[in-house]
PDB file of C-alpha atoms in Angstrom:
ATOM      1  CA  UNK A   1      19.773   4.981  20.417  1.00 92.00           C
ATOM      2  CA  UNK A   2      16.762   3.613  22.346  1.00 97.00           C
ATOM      3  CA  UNK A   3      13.976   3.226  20.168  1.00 98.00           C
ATOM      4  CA  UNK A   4      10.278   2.709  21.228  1.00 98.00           C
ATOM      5  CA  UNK A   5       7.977   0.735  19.444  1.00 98.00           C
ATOM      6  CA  UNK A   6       4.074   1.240  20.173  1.00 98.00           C
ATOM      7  CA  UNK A   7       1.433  -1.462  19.619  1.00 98.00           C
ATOM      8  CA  UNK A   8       4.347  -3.779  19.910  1.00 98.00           C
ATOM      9  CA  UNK A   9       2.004  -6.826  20.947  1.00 96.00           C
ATOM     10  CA  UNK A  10      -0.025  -6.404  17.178  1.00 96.00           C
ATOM     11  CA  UNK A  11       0.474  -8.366  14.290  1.00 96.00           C
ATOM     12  CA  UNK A  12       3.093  -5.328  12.992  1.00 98.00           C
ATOM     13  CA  UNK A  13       4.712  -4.527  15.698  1.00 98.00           C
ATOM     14  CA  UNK A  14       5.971  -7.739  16.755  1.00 98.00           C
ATOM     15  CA  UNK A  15       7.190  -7.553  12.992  1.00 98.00           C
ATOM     16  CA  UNK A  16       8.790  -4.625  13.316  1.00 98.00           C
ATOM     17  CA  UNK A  17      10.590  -5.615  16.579  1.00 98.00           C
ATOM     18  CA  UNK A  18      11.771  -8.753  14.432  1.00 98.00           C
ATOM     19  CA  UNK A  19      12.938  -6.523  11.941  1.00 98.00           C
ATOM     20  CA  UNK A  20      15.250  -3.965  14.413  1.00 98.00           C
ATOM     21  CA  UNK A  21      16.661  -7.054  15.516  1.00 98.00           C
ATOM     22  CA  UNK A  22      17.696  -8.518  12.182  1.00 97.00           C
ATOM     23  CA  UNK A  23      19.069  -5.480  11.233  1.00 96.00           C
ATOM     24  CA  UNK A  24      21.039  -5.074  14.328  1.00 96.00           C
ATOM     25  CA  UNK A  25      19.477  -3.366  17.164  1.00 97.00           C
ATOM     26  CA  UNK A  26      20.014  -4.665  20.563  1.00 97.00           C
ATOM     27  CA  UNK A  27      17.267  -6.191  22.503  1.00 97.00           C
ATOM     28  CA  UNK A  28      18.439  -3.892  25.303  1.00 96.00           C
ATOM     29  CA  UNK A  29      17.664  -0.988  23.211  1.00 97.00           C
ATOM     30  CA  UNK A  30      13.417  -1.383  22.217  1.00 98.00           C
ATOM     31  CA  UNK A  31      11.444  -0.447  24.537  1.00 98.00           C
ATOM     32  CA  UNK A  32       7.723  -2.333  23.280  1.00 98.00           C
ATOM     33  CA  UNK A  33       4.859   0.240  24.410  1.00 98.00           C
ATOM     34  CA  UNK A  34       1.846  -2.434  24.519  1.00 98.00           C
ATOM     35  CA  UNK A  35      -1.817  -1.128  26.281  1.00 96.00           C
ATOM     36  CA  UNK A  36      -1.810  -5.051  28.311  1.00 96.00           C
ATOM     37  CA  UNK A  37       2.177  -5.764  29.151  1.00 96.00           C
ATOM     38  CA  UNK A  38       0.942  -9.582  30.101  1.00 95.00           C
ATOM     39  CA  UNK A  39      -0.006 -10.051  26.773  1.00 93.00           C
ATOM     40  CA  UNK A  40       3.971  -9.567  25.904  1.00 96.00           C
ATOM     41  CA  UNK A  41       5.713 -11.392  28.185  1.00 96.00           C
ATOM     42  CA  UNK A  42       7.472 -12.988  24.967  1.00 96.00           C
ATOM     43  CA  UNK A  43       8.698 -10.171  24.156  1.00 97.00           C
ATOM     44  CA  UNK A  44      10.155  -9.870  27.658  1.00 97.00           C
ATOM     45  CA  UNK A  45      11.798 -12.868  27.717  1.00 96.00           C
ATOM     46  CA  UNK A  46      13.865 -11.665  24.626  1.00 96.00           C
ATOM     47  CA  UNK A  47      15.124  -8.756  26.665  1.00 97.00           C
ATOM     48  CA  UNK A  48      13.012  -6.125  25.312  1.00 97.00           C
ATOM     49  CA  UNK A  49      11.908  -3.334  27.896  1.00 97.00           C
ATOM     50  CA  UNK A  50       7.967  -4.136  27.951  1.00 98.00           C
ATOM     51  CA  UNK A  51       6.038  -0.972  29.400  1.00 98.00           C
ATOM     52  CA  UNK A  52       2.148  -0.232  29.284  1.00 98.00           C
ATOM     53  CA  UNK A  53       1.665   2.398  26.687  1.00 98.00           C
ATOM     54  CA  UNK A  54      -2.365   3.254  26.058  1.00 97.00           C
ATOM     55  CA  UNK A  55      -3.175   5.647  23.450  1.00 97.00           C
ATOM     56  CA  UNK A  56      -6.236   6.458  25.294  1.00 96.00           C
ATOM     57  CA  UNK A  57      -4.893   6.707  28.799  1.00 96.00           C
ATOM     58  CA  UNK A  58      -2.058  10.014  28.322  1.00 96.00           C
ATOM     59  CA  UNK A  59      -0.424   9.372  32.261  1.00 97.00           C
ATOM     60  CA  UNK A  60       1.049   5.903  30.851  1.00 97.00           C
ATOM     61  CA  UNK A  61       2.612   7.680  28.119  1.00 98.00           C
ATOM     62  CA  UNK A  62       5.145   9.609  29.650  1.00 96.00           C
ATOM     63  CA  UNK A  63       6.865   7.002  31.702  1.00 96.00           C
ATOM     64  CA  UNK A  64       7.261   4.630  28.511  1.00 97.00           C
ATOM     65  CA  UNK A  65       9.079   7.789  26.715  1.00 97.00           C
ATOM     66  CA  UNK A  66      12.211   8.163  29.309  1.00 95.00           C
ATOM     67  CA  UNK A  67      15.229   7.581  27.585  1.00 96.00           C
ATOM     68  CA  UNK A  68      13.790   6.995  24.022  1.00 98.00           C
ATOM     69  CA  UNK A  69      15.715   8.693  21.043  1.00 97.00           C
ATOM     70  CA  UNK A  70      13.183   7.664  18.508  1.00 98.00           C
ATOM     71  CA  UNK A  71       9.571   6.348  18.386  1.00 98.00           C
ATOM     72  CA  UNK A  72       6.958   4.121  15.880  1.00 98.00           C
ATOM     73  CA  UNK A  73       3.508   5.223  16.239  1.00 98.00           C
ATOM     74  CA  UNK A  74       1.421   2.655  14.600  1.00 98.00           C
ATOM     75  CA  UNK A  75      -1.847   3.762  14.319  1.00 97.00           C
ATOM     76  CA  UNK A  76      -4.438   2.805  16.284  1.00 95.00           C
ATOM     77  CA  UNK A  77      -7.710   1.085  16.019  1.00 90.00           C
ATOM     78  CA  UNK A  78      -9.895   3.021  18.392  1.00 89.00           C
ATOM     79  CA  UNK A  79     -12.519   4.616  17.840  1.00 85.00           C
ATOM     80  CA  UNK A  80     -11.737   8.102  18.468  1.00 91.00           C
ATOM     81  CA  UNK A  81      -8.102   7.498  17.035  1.00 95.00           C
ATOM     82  CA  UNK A  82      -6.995  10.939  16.013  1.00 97.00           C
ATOM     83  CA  UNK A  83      -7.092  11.950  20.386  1.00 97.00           C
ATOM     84  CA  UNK A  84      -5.308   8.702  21.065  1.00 98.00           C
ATOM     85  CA  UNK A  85      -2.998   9.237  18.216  1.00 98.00           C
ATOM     86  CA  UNK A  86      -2.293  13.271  19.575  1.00 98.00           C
ATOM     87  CA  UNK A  87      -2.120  11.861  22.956  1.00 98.00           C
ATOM     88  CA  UNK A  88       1.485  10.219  21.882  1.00 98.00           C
ATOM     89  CA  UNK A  89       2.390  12.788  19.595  1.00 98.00           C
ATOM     90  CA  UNK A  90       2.116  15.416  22.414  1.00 98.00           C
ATOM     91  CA  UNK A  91       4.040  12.966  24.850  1.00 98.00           C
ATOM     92  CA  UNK A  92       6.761  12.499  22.519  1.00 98.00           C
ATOM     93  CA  UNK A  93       7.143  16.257  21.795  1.00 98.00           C
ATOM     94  CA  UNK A  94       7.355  16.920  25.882  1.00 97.00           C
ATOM     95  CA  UNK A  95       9.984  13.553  25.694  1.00 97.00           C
ATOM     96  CA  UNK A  96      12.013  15.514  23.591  1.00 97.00           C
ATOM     97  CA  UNK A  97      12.260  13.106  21.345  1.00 97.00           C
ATOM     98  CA  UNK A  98      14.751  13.045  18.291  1.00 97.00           C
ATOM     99  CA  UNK A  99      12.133  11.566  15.577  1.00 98.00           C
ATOM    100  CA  UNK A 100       8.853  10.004  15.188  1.00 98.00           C
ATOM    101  CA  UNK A 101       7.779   7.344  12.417  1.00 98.00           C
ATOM    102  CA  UNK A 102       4.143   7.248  11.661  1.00 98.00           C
ATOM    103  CA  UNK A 103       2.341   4.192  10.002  1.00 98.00           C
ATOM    104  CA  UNK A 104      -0.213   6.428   7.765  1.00 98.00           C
ATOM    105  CA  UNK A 105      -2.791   5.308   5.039  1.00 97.00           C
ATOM    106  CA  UNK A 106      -2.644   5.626   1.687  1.00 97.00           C
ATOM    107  CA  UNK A 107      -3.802   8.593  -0.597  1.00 96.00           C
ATOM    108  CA  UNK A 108      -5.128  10.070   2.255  1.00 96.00           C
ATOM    109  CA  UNK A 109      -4.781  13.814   0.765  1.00 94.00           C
ATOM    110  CA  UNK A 110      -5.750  13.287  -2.755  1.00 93.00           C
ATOM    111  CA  UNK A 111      -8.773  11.389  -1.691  1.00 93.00           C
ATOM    112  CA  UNK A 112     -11.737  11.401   0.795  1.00 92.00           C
ATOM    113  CA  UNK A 113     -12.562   8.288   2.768  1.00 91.00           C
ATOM    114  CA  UNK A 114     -13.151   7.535   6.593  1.00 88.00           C
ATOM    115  CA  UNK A 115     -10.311   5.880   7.219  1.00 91.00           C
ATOM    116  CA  UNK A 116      -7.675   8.156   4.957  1.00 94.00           C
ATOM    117  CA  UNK A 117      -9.663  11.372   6.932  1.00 94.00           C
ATOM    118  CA  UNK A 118      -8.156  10.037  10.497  1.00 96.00           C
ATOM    119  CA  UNK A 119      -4.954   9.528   9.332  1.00 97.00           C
ATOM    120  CA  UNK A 120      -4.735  12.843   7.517  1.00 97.00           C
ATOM    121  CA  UNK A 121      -5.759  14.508  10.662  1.00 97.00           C
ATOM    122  CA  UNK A 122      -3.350  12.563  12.855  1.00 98.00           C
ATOM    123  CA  UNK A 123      -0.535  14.002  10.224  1.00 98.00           C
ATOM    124  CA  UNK A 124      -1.779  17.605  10.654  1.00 98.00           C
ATOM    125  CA  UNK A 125      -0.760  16.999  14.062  1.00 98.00           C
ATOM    126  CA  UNK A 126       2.382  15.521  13.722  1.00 98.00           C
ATOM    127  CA  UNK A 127       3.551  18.492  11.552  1.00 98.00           C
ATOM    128  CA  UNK A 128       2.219  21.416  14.042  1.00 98.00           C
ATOM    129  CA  UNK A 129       3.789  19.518  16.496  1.00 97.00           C
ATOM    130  CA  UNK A 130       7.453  20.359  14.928  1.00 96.00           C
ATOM    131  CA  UNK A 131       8.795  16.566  15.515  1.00 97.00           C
ATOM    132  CA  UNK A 132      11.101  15.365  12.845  1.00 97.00           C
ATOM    133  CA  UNK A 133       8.762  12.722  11.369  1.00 98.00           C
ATOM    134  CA  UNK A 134       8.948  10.126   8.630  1.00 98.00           C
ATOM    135  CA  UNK A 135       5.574   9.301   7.489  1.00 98.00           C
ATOM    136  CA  UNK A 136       4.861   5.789   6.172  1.00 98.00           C
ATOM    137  CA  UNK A 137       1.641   5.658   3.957  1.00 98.00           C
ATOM    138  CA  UNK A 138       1.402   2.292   3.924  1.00 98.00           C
ATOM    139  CA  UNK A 139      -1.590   0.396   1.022  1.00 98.00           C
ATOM    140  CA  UNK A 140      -3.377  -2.409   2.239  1.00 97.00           C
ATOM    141  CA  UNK A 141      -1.943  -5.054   4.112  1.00 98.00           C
ATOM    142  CA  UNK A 142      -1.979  -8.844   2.185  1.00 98.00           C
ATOM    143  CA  UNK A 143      -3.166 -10.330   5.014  1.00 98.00           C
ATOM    144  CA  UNK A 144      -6.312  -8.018   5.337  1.00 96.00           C
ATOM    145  CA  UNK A 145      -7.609 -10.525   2.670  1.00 97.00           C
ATOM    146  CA  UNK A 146      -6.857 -13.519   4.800  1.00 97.00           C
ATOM    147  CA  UNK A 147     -10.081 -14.039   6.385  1.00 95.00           C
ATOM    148  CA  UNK A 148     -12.189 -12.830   2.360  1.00 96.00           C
ATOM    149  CA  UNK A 149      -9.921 -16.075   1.125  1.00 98.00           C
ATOM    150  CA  UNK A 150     -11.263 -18.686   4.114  1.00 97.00           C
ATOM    151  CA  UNK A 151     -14.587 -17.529   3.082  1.00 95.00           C
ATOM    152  CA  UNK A 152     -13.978 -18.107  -0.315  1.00 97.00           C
ATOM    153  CA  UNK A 153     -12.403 -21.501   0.809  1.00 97.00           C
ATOM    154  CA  UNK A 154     -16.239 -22.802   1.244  1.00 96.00           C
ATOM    155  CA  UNK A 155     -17.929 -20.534  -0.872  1.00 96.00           C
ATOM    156  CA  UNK A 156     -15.586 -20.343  -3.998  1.00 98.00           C
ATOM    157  CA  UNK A 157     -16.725 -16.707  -4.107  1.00 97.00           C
ATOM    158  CA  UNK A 158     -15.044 -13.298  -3.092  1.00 97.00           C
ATOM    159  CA  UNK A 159     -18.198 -10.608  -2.892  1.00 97.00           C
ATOM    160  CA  UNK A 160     -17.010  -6.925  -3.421  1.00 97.00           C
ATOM    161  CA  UNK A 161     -18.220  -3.430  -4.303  1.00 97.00           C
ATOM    162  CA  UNK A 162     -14.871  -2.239  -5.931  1.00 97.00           C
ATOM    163  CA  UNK A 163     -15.768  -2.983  -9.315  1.00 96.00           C
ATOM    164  CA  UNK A 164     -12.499  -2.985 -11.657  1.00 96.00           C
ATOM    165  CA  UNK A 165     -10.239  -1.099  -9.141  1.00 97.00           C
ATOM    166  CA  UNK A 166      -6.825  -2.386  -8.190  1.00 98.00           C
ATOM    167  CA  UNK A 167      -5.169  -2.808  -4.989  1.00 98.00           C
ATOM    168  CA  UNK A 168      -1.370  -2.703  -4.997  1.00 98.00           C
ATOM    169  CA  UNK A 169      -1.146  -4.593  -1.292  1.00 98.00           C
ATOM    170  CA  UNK A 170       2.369  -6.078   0.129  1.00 98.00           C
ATOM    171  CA  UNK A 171       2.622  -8.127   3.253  1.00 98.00           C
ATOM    172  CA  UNK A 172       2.879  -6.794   6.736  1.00 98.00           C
ATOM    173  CA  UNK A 173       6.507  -7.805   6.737  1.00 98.00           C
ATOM    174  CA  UNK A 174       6.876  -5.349   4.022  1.00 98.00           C
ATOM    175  CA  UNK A 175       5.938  -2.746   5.651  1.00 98.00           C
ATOM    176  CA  UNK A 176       7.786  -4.368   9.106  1.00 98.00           C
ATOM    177  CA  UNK A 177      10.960  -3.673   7.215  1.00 98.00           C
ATOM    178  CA  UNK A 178      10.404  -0.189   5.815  1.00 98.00           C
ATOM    179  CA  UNK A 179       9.476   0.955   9.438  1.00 98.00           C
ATOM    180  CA  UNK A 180      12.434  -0.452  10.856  1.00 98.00           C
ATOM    181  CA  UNK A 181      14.298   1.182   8.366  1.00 98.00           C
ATOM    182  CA  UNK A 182      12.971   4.117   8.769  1.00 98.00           C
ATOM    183  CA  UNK A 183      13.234   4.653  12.600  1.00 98.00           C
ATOM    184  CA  UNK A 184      17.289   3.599  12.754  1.00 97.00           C
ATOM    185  CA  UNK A 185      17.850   5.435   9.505  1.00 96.00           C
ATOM    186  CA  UNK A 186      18.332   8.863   8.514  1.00 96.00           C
ATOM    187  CA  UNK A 187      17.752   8.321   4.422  1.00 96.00           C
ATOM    188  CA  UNK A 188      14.027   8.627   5.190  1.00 98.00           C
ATOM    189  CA  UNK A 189      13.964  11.484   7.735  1.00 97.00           C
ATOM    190  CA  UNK A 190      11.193  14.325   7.027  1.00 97.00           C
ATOM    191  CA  UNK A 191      10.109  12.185   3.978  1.00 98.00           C
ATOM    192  CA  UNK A 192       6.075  11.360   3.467  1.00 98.00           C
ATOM    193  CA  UNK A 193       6.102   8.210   1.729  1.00 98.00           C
ATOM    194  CA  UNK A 194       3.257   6.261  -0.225  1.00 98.00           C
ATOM    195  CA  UNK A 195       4.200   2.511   0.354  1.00 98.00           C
ATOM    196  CA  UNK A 196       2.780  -0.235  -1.871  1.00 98.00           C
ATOM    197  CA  UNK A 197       3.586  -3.357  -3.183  1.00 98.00           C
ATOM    198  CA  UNK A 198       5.055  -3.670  -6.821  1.00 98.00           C
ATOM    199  CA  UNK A 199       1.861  -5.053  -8.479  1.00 98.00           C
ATOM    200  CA  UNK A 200      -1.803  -3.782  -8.737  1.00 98.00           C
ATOM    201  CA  UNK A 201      -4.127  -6.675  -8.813  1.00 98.00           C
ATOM    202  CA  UNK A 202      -7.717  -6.697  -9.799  1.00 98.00           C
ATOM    203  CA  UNK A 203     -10.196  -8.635  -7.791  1.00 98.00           C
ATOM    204  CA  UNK A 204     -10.283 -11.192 -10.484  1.00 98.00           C
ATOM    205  CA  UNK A 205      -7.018 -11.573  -9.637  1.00 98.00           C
ATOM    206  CA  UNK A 206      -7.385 -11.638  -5.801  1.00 98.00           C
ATOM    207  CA  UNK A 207      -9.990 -14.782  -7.239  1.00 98.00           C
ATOM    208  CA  UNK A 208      -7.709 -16.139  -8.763  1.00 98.00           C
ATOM    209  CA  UNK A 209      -4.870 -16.137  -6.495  1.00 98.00           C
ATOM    210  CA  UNK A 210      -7.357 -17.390  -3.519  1.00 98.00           C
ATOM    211  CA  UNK A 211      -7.982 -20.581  -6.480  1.00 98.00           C
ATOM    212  CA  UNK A 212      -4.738 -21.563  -6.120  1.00 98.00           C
ATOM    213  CA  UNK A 213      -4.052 -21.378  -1.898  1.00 97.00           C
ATOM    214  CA  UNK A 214      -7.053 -23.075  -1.086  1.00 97.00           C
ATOM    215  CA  UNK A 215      -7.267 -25.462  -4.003  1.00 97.00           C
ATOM    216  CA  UNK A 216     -10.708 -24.779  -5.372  1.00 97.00           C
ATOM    217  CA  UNK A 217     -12.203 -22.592  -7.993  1.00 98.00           C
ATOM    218  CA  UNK A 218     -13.074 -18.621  -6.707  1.00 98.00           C
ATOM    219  CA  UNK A 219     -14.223 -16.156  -8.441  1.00 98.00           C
ATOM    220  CA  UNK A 220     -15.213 -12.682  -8.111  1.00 98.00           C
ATOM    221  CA  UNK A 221     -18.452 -11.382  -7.744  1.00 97.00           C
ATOM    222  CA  UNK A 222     -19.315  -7.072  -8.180  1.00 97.00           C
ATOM    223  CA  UNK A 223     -22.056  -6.105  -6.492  1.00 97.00           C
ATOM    224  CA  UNK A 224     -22.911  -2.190  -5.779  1.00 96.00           C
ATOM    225  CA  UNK A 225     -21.986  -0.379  -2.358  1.00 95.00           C
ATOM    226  CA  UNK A 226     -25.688  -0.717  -1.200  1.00 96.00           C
ATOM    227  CA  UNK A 227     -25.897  -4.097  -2.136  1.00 96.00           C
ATOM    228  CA  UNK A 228     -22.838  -5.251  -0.225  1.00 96.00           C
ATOM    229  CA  UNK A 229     -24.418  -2.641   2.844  1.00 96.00           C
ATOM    230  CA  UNK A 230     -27.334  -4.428   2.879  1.00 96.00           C
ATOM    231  CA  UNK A 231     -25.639  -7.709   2.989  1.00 94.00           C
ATOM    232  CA  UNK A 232     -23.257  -6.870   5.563  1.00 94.00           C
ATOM    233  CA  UNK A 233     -26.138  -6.473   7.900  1.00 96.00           C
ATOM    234  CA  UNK A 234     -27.831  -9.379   6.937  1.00 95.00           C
ATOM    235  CA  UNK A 235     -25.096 -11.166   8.221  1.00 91.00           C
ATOM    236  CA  UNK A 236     -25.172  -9.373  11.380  1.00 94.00           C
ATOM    237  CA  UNK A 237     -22.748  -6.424  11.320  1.00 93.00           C
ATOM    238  CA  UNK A 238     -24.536  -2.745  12.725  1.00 95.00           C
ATOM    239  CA  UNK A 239     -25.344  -0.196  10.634  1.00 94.00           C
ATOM    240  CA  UNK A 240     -22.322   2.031  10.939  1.00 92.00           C
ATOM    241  CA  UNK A 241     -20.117  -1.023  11.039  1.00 92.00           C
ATOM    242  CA  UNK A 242     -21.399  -2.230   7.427  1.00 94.00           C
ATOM    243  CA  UNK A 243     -21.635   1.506   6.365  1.00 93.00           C
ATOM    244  CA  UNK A 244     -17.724   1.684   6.972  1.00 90.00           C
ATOM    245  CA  UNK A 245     -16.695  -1.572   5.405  1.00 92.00           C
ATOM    246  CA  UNK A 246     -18.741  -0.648   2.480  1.00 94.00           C
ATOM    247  CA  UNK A 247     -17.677   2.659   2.557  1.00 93.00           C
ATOM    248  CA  UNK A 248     -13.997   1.230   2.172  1.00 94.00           C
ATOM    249  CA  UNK A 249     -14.804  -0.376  -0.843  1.00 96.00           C
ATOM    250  CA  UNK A 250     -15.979   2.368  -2.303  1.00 95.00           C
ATOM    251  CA  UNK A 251     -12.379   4.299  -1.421  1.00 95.00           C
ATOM    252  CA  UNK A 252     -11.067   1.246  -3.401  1.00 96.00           C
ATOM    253  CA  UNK A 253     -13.079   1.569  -6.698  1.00 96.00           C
ATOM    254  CA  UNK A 254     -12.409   5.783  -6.426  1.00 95.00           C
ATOM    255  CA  UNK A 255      -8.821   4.299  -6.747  1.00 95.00           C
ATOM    256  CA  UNK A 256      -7.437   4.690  -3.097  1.00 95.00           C
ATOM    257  CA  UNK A 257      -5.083   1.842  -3.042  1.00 97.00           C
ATOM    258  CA  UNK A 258      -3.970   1.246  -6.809  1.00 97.00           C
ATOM    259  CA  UNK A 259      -0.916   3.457  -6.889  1.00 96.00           C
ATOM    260  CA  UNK A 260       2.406   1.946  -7.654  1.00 97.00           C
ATOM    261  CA  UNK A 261       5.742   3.338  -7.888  1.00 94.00           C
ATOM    262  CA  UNK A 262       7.953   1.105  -6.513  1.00 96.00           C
ATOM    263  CA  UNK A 263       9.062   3.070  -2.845  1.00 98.00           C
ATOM    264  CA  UNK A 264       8.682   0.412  -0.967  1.00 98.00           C
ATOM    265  CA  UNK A 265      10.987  -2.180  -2.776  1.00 98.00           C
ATOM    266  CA  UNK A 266      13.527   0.607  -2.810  1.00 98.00           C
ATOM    267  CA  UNK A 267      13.264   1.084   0.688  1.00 98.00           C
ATOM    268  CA  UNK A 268      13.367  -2.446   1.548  1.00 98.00           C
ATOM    269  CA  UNK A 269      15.510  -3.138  -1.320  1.00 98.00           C
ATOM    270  CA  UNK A 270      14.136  -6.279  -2.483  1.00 98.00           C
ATOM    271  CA  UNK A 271      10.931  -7.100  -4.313  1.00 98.00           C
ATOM    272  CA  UNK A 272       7.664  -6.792  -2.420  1.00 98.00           C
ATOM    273  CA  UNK A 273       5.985 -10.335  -1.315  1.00 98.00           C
ATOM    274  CA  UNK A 274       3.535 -11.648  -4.137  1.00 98.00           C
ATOM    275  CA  UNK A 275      -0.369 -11.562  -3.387  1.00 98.00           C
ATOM    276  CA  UNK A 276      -0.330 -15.536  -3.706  1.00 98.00           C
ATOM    277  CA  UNK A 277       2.632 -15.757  -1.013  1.00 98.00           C
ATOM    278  CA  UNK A 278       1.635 -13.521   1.423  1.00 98.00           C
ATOM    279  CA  UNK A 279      -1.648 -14.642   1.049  1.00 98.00           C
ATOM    280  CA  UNK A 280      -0.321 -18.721   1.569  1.00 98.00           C
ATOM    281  CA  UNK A 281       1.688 -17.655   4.477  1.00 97.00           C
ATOM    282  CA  UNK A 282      -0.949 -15.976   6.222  1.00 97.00           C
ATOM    283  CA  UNK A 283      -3.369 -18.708   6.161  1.00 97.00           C
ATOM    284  CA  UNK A 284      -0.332 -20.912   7.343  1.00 95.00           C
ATOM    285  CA  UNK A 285       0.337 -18.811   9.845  1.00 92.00           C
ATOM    286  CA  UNK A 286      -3.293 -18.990  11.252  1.00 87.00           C
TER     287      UNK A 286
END
């Protein structure tokens, strides 16, 4: 079983690759689809098949998909995501491939937000398409706070329009596992999973959690959506830029991200990483 793993060069795919090869895939068998192969050369030198693989750019596709049983599509990050996204799915179907795992985001058909909209498109597509698929609906990542918690670091403040909403977040390793899983598996196959950590913090939490990995008092400051707009281009960020980040936080406070029900520890079968841990091994990691 040759399995391909796109966006392999990304902060989840190379955890994902980690992951195939603790659970006991052969190097010989991933194939890492990356859009700059350079950029992976340490993948290479592990004996993983490195081959350009650009979302965007449909005649690298088809070349990366010889041989492959099964396939990860993370998403991407591109603009125009949803064509990049049905670029691969279209390549796989024509690759005759046996299954395709897609990293989705959360909620995304219960509620409306920019980011759930793309993903819910890019799953339209993968079911007209007819590929067995596993869909991963993965929460937020732990380490998307990594860079709020520096801040915080000199500020002692975390500024946020989400008001009392929770965020049940798990580290990218997490989720690392439950995709590897899920592509060598068959327990997950034609399943749509929502994947979250165990607990549901509040950002007085988050404060407090950031308190204790950076050694100083934080705490949590609610502002309203057009406040934090209005500060987000203050401090330089374009209009649609600011409108999205802000429009993410309000996603959050509609409840977007708070659902738990423990699928992902089942998966994994072990308890999700902590929100202080992940969050102290990202910043070590920097």
């Amino acid at each position: 079983m040759t399995l391909l793993v796109t966006a392999a060069s990304g902060h989840l795919g190379r955890l994902v690759v980690d992951a195939l090869l603790e659970r006991g895939a052969a190097a010989s068998d991933i194939v890492a689809g990356v859009r700059t192969p350079a950029k992976a050369s340490d993948l290479a030198e592990r004996g993983i098949r490195v081959v350009e693989f650009d979302y965007s750019r449909p005649e690298t596709l088809a070349p990366a998909f010889d041989g492959v049983s099964r396939v990860l599509l993370i998403s991407g990050t591109d603009a125009d995501r949803v064509a990049g996204h049905g670029n691969v799915v279209d390549a796989a179907r024509a690759a005759g491939v046996e299954r395709l795992v897609y990293t989705s985001a959360p909620r995304n058909d219960v509620i409306d937000y920019a980011l759930g909209a793309d993903h819910k498109a890019t799953e339209a597509l993968i079911a007209a398409s007819g590929l067995d698929a596993t869909i991963l609906r993965n929460n937020w990542y732990t380490e998307n706070y990594l860079d709020t918690v520096a801040r915080a670091a000199e500020t002692g403040e975390i500024v946020a329009a989400v008001g009392d909403a929770r965020v049940a977040s798990a580290s990218r390793r997490d989720y690392a596992e439950a995709a590897a899983i899920a592509l060598t598996g068959d327990e997950l196959r034609g399943q749509t999973l929502e994947l979250s950590g165990d607990v549901a913090w509040n950002y007085d939490e988050l404060a407090e959690a950031a308190s204790e990995v950076v050694g100083r008092p934080v705490t949590y400051t609610a502002v309203t959506v057009e406040q934090l707009t209005a500060g987000l281009e203050a401090a330089g960020l374009n209009a649609g830029t600011a409108a999205f980040v802000a429009g993410m936080d309000l996603a959050i406070a509609r409840g977007a991200l708070e659902q738990v029900d423990g699928t992902l520890s089942r998966v994994i079968g072990r308890p999700t990483t902590p929100l202080v841990d992940g969050l102290r091994a990202g910043l070590a990691a920097r």
